[in-house]
Tab-separated table of N, CA and C in Angstrom:
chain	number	residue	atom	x	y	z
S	1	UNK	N	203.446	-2.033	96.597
S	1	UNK	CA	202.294	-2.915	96.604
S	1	UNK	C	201.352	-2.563	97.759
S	2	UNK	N	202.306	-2.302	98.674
S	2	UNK	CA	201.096	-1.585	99.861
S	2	UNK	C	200.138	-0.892	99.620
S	3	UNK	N	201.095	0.418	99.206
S	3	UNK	CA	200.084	1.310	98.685
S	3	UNK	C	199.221	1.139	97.694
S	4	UNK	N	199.380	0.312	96.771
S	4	UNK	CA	198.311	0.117	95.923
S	4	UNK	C	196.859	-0.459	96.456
S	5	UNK	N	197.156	-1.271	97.650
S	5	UNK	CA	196.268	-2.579	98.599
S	5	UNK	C	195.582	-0.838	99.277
S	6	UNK	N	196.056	-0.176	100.037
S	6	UNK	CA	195.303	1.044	100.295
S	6	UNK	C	194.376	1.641	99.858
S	7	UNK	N	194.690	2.517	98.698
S	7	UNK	CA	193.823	2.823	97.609
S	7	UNK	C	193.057	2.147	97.275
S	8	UNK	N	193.178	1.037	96.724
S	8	UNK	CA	191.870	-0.356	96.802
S	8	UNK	C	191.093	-0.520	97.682
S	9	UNK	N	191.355	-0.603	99.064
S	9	UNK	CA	190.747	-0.838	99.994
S	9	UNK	C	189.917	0.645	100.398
S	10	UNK	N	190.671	1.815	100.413
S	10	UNK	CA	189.588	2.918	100.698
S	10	UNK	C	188.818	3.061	99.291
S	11	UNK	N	189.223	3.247	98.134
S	11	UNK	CA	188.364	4.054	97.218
S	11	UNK	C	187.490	2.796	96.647
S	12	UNK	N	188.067	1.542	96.455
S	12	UNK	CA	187.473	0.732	96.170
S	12	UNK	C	186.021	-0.438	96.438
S	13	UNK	N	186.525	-0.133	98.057
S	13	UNK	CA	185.490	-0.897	98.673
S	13	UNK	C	184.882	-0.037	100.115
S	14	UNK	N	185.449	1.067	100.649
S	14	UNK	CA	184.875	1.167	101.863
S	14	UNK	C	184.017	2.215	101.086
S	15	UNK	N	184.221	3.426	100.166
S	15	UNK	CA	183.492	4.117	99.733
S	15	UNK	C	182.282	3.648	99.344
S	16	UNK	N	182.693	2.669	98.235
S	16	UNK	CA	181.676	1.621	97.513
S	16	UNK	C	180.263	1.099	98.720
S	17	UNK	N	181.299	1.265	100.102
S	17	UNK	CA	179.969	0.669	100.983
S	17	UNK	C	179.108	2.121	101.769
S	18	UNK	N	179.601	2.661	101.519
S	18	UNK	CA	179.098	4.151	101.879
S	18	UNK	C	177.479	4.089	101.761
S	19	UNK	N	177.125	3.874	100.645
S	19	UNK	CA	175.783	4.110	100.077
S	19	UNK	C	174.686	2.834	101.069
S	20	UNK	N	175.483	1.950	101.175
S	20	UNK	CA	174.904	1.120	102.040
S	20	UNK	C	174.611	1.513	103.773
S	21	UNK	N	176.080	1.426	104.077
S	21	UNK	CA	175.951	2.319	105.286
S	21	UNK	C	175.051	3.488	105.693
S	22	UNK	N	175.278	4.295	104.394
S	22	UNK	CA	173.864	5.819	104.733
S	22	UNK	C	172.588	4.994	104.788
S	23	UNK	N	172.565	4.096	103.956
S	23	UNK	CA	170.633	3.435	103.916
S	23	UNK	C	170.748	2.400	105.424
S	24	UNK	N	171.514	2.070	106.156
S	24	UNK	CA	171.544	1.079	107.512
S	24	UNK	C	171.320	2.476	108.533
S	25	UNK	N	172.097	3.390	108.710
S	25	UNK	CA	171.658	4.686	109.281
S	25	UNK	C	170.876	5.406	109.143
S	26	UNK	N	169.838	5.305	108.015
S	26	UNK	CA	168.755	5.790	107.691
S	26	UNK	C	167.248	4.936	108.147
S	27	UNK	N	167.251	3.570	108.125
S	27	UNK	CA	166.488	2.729	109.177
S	27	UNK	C	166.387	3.156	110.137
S	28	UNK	N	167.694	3.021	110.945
S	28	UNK	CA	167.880	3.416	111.815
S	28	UNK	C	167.469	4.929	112.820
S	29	UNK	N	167.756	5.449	112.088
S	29	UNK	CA	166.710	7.074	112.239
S	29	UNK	C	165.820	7.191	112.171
S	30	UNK	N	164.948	6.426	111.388
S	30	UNK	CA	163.632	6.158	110.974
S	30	UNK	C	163.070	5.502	111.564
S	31	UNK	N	163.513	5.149	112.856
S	31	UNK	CA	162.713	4.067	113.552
S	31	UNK	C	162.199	2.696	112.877
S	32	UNK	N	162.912	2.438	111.932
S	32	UNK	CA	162.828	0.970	111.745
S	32	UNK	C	163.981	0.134	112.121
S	33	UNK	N	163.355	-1.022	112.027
S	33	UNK	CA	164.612	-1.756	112.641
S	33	UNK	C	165.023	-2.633	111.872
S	34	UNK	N	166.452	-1.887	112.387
S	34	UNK	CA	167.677	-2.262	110.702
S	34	UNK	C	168.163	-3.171	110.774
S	35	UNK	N	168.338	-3.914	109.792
S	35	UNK	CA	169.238	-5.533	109.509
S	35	UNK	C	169.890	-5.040	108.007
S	36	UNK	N	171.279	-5.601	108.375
S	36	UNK	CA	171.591	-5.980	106.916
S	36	UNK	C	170.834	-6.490	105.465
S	37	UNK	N	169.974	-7.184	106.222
S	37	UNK	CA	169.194	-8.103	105.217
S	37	UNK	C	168.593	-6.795	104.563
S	38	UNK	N	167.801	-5.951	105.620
S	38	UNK	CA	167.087	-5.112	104.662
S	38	UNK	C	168.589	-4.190	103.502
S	39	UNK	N	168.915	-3.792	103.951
S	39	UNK	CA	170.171	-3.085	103.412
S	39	UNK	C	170.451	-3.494	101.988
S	40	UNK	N	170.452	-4.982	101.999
S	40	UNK	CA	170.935	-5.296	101.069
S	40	UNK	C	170.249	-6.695	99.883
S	41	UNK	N	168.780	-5.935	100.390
S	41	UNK	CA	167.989	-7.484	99.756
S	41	UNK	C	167.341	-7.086	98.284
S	42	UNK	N	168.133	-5.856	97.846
S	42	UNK	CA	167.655	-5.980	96.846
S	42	UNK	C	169.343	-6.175	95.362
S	43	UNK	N	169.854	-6.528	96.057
S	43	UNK	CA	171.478	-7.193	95.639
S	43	UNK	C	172.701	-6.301	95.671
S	44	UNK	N	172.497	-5.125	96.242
S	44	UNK	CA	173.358	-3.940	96.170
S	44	UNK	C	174.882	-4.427	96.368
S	45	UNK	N	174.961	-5.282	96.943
S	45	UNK	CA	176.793	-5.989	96.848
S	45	UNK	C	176.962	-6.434	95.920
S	46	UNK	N	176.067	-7.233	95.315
S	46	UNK	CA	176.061	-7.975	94.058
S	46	UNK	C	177.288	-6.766	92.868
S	47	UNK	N	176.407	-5.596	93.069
S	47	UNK	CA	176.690	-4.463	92.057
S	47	UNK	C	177.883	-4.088	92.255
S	48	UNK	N	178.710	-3.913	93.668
S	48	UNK	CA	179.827	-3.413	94.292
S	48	UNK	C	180.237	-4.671	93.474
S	49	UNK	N	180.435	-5.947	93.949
S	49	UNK	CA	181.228	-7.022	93.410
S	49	UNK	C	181.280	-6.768	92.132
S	50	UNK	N	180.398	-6.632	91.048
S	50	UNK	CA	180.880	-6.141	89.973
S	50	UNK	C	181.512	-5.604	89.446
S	51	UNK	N	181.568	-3.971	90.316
S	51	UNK	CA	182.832	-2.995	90.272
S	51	UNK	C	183.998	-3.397	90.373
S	52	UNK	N	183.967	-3.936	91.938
S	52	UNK	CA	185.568	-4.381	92.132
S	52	UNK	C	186.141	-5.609	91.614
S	53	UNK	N	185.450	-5.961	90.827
S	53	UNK	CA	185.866	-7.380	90.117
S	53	UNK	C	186.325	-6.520	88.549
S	54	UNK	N	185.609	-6.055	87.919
S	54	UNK	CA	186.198	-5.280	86.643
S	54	UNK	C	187.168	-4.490	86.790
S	55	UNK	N	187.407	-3.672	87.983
S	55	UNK	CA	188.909	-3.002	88.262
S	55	UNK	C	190.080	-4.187	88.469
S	56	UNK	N	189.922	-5.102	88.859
S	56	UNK	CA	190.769	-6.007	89.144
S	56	UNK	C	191.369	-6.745	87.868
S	57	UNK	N	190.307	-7.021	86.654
S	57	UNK	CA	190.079	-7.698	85.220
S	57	UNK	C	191.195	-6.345	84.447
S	58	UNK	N	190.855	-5.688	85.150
S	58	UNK	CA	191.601	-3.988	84.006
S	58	UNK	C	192.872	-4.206	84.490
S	59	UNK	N	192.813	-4.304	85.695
S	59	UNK	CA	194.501	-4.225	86.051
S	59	UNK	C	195.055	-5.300	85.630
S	60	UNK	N	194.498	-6.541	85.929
S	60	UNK	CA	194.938	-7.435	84.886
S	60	UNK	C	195.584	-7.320	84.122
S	61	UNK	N	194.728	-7.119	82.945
S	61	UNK	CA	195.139	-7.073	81.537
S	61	UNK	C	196.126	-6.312	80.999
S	62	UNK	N	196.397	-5.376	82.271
S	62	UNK	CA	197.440	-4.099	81.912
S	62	UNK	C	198.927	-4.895	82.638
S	63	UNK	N	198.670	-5.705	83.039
S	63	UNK	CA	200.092	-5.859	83.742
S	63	UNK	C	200.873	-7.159	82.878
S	64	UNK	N	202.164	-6.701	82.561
S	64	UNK	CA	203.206	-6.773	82.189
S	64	UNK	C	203.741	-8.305	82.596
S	65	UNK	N	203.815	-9.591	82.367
S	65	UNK	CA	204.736	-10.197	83.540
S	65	UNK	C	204.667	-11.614	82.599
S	66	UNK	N	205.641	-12.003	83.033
S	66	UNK	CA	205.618	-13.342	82.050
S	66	UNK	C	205.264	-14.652	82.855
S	67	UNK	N	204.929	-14.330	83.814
S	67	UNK	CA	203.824	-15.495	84.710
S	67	UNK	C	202.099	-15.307	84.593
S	68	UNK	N	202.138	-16.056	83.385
S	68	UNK	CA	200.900	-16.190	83.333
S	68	UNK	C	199.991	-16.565	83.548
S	69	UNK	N	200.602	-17.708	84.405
S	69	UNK	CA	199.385	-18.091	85.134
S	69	UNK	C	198.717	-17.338	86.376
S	70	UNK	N	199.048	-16.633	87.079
S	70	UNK	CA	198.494	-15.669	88.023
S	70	UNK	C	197.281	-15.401	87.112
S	71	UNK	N	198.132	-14.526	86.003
S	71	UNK	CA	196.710	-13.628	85.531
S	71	UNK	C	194.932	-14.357	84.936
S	72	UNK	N	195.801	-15.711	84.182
S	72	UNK	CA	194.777	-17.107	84.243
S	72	UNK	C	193.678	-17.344	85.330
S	73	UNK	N	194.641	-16.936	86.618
S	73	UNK	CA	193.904	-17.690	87.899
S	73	UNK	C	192.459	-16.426	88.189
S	74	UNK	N	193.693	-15.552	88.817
S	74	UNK	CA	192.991	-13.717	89.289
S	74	UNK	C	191.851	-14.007	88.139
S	75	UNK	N	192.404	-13.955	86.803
S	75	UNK	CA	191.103	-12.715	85.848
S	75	UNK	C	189.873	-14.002	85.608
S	76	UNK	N	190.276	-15.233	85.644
S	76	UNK	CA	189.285	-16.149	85.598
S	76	UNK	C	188.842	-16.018	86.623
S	77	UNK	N	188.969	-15.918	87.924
S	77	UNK	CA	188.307	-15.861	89.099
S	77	UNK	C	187.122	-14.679	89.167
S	78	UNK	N	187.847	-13.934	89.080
S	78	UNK	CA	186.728	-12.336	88.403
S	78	UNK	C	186.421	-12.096	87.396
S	79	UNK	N	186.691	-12.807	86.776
S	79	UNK	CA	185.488	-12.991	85.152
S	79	UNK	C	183.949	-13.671	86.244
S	80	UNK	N	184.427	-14.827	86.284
S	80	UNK	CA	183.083	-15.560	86.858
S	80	UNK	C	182.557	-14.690	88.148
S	81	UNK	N	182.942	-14.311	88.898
S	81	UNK	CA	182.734	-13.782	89.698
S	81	UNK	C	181.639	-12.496	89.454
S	82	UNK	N	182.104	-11.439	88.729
S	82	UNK	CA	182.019	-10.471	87.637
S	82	UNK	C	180.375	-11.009	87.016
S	83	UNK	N	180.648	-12.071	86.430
S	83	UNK	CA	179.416	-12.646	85.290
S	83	UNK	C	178.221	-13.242	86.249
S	84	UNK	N	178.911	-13.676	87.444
S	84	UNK	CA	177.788	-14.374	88.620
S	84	UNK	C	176.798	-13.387	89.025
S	85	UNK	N	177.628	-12.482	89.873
S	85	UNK	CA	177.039	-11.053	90.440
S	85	UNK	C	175.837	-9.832	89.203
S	86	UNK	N	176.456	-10.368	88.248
S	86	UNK	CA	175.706	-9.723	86.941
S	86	UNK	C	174.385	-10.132	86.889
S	87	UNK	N	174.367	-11.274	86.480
S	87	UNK	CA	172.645	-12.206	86.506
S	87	UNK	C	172.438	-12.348	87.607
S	88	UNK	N	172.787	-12.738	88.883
S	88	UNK	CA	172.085	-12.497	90.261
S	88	UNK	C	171.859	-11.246	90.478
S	89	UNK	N	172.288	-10.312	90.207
S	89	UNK	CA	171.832	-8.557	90.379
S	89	UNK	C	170.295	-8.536	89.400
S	90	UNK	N	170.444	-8.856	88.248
S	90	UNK	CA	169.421	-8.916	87.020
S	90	UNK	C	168.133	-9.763	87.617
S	91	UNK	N	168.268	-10.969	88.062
S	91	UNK	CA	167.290	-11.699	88.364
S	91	UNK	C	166.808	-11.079	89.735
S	92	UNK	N	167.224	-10.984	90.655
S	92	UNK	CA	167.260	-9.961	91.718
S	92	UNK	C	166.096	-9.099	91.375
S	93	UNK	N	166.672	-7.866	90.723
S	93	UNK	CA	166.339	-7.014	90.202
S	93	UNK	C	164.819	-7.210	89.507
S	94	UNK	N	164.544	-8.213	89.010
S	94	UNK	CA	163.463	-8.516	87.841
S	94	UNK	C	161.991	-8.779	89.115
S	95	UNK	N	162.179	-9.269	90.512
S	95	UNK	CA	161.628	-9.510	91.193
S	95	UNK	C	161.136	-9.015	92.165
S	96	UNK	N	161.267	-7.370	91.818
S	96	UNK	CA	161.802	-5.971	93.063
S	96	UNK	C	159.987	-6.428	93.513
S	97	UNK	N	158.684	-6.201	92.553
S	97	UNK	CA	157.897	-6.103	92.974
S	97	UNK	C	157.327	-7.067	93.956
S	98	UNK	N	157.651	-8.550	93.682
S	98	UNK	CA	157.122	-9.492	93.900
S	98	UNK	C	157.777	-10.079	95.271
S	99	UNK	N	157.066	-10.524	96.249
S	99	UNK	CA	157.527	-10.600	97.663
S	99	UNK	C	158.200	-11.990	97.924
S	100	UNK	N	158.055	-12.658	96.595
S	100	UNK	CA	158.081	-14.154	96.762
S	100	UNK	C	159.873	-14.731	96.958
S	101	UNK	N	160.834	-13.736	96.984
S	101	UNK	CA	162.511	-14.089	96.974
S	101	UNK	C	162.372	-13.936	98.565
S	102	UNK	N	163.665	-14.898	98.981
S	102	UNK	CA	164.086	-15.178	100.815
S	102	UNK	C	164.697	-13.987	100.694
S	103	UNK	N	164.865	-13.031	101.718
S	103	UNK	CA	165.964	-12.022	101.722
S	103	UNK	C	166.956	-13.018	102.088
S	104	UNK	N	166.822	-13.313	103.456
S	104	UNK	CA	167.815	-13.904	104.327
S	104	UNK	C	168.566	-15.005	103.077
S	105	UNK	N	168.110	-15.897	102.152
S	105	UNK	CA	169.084	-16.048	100.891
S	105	UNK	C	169.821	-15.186	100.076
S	106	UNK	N	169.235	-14.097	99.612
S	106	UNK	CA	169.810	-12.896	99.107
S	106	UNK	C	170.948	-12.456	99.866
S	107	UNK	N	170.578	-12.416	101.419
S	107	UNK	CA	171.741	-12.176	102.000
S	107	UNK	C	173.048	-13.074	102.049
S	108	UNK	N	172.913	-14.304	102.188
S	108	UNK	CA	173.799	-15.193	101.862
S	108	UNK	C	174.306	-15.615	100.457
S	109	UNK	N	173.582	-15.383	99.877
S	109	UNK	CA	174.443	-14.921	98.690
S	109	UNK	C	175.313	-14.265	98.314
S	110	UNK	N	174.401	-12.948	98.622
S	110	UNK	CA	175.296	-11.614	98.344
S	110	UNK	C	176.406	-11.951	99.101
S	111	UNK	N	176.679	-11.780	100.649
S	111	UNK	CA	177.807	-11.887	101.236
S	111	UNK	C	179.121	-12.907	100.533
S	112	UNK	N	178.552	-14.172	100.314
S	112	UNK	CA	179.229	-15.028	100.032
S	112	UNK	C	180.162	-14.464	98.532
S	113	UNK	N	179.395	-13.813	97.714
S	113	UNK	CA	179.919	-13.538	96.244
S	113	UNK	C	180.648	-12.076	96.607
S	114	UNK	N	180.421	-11.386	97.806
S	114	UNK	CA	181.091	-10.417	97.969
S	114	UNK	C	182.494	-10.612	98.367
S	115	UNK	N	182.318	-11.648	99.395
S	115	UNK	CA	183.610	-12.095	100.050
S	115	UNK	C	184.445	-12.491	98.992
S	116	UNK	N	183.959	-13.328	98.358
S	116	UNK	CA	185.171	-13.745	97.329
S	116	UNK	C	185.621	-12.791	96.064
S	117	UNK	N	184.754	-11.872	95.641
S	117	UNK	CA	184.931	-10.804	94.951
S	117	UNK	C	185.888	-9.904	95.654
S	118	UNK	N	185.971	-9.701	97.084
S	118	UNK	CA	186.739	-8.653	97.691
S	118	UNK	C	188.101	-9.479	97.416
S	119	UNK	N	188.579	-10.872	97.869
S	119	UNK	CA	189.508	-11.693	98.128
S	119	UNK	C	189.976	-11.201	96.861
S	120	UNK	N	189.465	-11.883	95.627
S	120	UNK	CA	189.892	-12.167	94.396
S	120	UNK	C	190.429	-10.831	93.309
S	121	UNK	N	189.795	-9.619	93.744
S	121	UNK	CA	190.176	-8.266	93.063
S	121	UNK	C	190.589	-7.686	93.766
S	122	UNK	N	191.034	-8.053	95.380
S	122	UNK	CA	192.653	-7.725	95.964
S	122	UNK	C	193.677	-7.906	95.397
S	123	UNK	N	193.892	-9.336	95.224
S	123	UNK	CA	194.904	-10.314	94.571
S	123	UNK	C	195.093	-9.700	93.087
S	124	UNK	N	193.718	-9.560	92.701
S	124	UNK	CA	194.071	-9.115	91.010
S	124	UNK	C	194.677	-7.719	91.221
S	125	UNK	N	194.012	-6.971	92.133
S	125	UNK	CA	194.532	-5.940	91.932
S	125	UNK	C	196.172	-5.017	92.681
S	126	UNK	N	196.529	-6.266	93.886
S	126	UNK	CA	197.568	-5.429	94.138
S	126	UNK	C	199.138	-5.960	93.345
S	127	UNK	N	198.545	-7.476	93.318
S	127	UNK	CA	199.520	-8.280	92.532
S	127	UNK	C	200.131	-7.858	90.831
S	128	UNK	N	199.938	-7.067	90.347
S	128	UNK	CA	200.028	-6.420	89.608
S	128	UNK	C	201.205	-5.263	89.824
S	129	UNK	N	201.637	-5.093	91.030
S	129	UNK	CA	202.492	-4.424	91.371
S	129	UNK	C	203.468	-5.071	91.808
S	130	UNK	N	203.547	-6.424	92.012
S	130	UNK	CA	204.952	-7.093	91.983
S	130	UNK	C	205.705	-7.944	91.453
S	131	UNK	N	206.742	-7.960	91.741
S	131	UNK	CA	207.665	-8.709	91.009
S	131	UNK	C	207.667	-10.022	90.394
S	132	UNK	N	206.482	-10.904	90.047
S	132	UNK	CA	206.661	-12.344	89.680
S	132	UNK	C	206.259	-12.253	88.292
């Protein structure tokens, strides 16, 4: 189970933040001055949460176990999760031109749906490797 929580955690989410990280170091070089907010105000976690919420839904569905309620809890958690991040990415998205969205909300959003997306497609995903 460890190792599975590993692999998740590097390929899943630190890579996943890579693309972010290069655009916060790229401000940064550029002599602008970098905030998260900019980084990420146009929903780019939103999209990661998506990812790691559907790997978590897959492993799900693949695992074996006659406690079903885990998988109830996990895959409902990242279904919604999954479906949240979807239309907030979309609506997001629909508004790229228009100056009129808070970042600093965007940012609290995003974070907030990330956090629980990371929590929730841990659980889905390492729990799948043990014994209950």
């Amino acid at each position: 189970m460890i190792e599975k929580f590993f692999k998740w955690l590097i390929f899943g989410v630190i890579i996943a933040l890579l693309p972010l990280i290069f655009h916060y170091f790229c401000l940064f070089i550029g002599k602008s001055s970098p905030s998260i907010g900019k980084v990420v105000a146009h929903g780019e976690l939103l999209i990661i949460a998506v990812g790691m919420t559907s790997v978590a839904i897959g492993d799900l569905f693949s695992w074996q176990t006659e406690k079903s309620i885990y998988k109830i809890i996990l895959g409902g958690a990242c279904t919604v999760l999954l479906i949240l991040s979807a239309l907030l990415f979309a609506y997001i998205s629909s508004y790229q031109t228009d100056r009129s969205l808070d970042i600093n909300s965007i940012l609290n959003i995003s974070l907030l749906i990330y956090i629980a997306s990371v929590i929730s497609s841990a659980f889905g995903t390492t729990i799948t490797e043990s014994n209950l």
